[in-house]
């Protein structure tokens, strides 16, 4: 077995912060000729020191024996695990505050592993709405083909809305999972995490078996929101976004504890959803700057949101967490988020053609889907990511024709404001 050597989380009595551990945790340079930075382990398979060790590795990998205290499972084959993926998993778990993490080939891969770890034909999947487009398509078009029944709730801060969904779900079958996205994209609607945990407890009392709770934590986590320490079973991530952070890779992860995360890992390994060493190496580099990037992007984002709210050109509604004037929203925001992230929307009181005119006039903001990169992006959800959502549903959840979503990167705030200001001038001219 490989000993986990570089897993010190404290110096004497002093507890180290996750930021300080992003450069070293889970990597032993002595095993790699003293290299300060980890090599990219381009190997599909790993040799055992002895045949007996190989036997032991398989006992552990197949769950016949527990991982020995203070050690990690021996490496066997890169579809199961490899050093670069392990480093990312160890470090991501530190940031999320979970025992473990499982890295996948994409955010959708991590959602697939999450769903298949807990849902069986006939089960009910309760979920928030609206969801990320890809998630919505997977739920509606694919999971239902496998006999999964869907029940949605529209307001994740309202106990009445969630309890109505529970009543409907109960009549359809066993509730095996509650899946929610917080904050929601593109409106920044929040899910009250404590309410989800309370609902899962209630369902457990009624039906005997506890539903697995999962939150897509991509937009604010793991820097401004950690959901596993609040009692959520699984935190789901698209690492393509803030964690990768440079718009140059696609990956995902699930964080959690105990048997729940082990079930996700089993699906990942069996179904071939693991990521590759090179991508994981890039993510381990990205993790070193994650905290500083997200902090700066959030600061800049707030400056831009405030400018938009008071801009001299045109009155717009700004859907930034700090500026959403709703008492319940602000209570939930204050208790479970330590910052706003840097993805938010604003709404022009104007038709789609005006939103297009505005977007086309921007210079620094690139018009593209995705978010969380070092460069600022702009998108028009109603015509792109959410074009598959029926118009009346879009209206219902606030994805209006004049809604424009921004993902703020690391450019100077004054330059981004100049870009937006110029686009308003073009629009009103
Ligand atoms: C992008 C995204 C996903 C999907 O992730 P991929 O890495 O593109 O597969 C899931 N959820 C949210 C909230 C996202 O933004």
PDB file of C-alpha atoms and ligand atoms in Angstrom, residues 106-109 111 132 135 181 185 216 218-219 238-241 250-252 371, ligand 1:
ATOM      1  CA  UNK A 106     -16.992  16.416 -17.182  1.00  0.00           C
ATOM      2  CA  UNK A 107     -19.623  18.073 -15.043  1.00  0.00           C
ATOM      3  CA  UNK A 108     -22.244  16.004 -16.868  1.00  0.00           C
ATOM      4  CA  UNK A 109     -20.169  12.882 -16.121  1.00  0.00           C
ATOM      5  CA  UNK A 111     -24.056  14.280 -12.593  1.00  0.00           C
ATOM      6  CA  UNK A 132     -28.462  23.828 -16.232  1.00  0.00           C
ATOM      7  CA  UNK A 135     -28.930  18.528 -16.685  1.00  0.00           C
ATOM      8  CA  UNK A 181     -28.753  23.710  -8.308  1.00  0.00           C
ATOM      9  CA  UNK A 185     -28.338  29.891 -13.621  1.00  0.00           C
ATOM     10  CA  UNK A 216     -24.826  21.383  -8.025  1.00  0.00           C
ATOM     11  CA  UNK A 218     -20.617  24.921  -9.562  1.00  0.00           C
ATOM     12  CA  UNK A 219     -21.434  28.630  -9.405  1.00  0.00           C
ATOM     13  CA  UNK A 238     -18.454  21.201 -13.250  1.00  0.00           C
ATOM     14  CA  UNK A 239     -14.706  21.790 -12.831  1.00  0.00           C
ATOM     15  CA  UNK A 240     -14.807  23.240 -16.351  1.00  0.00           C
ATOM     16  CA  UNK A 241     -15.991  26.493 -14.774  1.00  0.00           C
ATOM     17  CA  UNK A 250     -13.560  20.023 -19.339  1.00  0.00           C
ATOM     18  CA  UNK A 251     -13.965  18.059 -16.075  1.00  0.00           C
ATOM     19  CA  UNK A 252     -16.287  17.467 -13.142  1.00  0.00           C
ATOM     20  CA  UNK A 371     -18.481  30.798 -17.215  1.00  0.00           C
TER      21      UNK A 371
HETATM   22  C1  LIG B   1     -21.404  23.724 -17.102  1.00  0.00           C
HETATM   23  C2  LIG B   1     -22.284  23.224 -16.052  1.00  0.00           C
HETATM   24  C3  LIG B   1     -22.567  21.855 -15.945  1.00  0.00           C
HETATM   25  C4  LIG B   1     -22.033  20.834 -16.921  1.00  0.00           C
HETATM   26  O1  LIG B   1     -20.639  20.720 -16.829  1.00  0.00           O
HETATM   27  P1  LIG B   1     -19.711  20.230 -18.045  1.00  0.00           P
HETATM   28  O2  LIG B   1     -18.349  20.310 -17.451  1.00  0.00           O
HETATM   29  O3  LIG B   1     -19.948  21.156 -19.198  1.00  0.00           O
HETATM   30  O4  LIG B   1     -20.127  18.843 -18.379  1.00  0.00           O
HETATM   31  C5  LIG B   1     -23.387  21.461 -14.906  1.00  0.00           C
HETATM   32  N1  LIG B   1     -23.910  22.340 -14.027  1.00  0.00           N
HETATM   33  C6  LIG B   1     -23.657  23.663 -14.103  1.00  0.00           C
HETATM   34  C7  LIG B   1     -24.258  24.586 -13.107  1.00  0.00           C
HETATM   35  C8  LIG B   1     -22.846  24.150 -15.117  1.00  0.00           C
HETATM   36  O5  LIG B   1     -22.603  25.473 -15.188  1.00  0.00           O
END
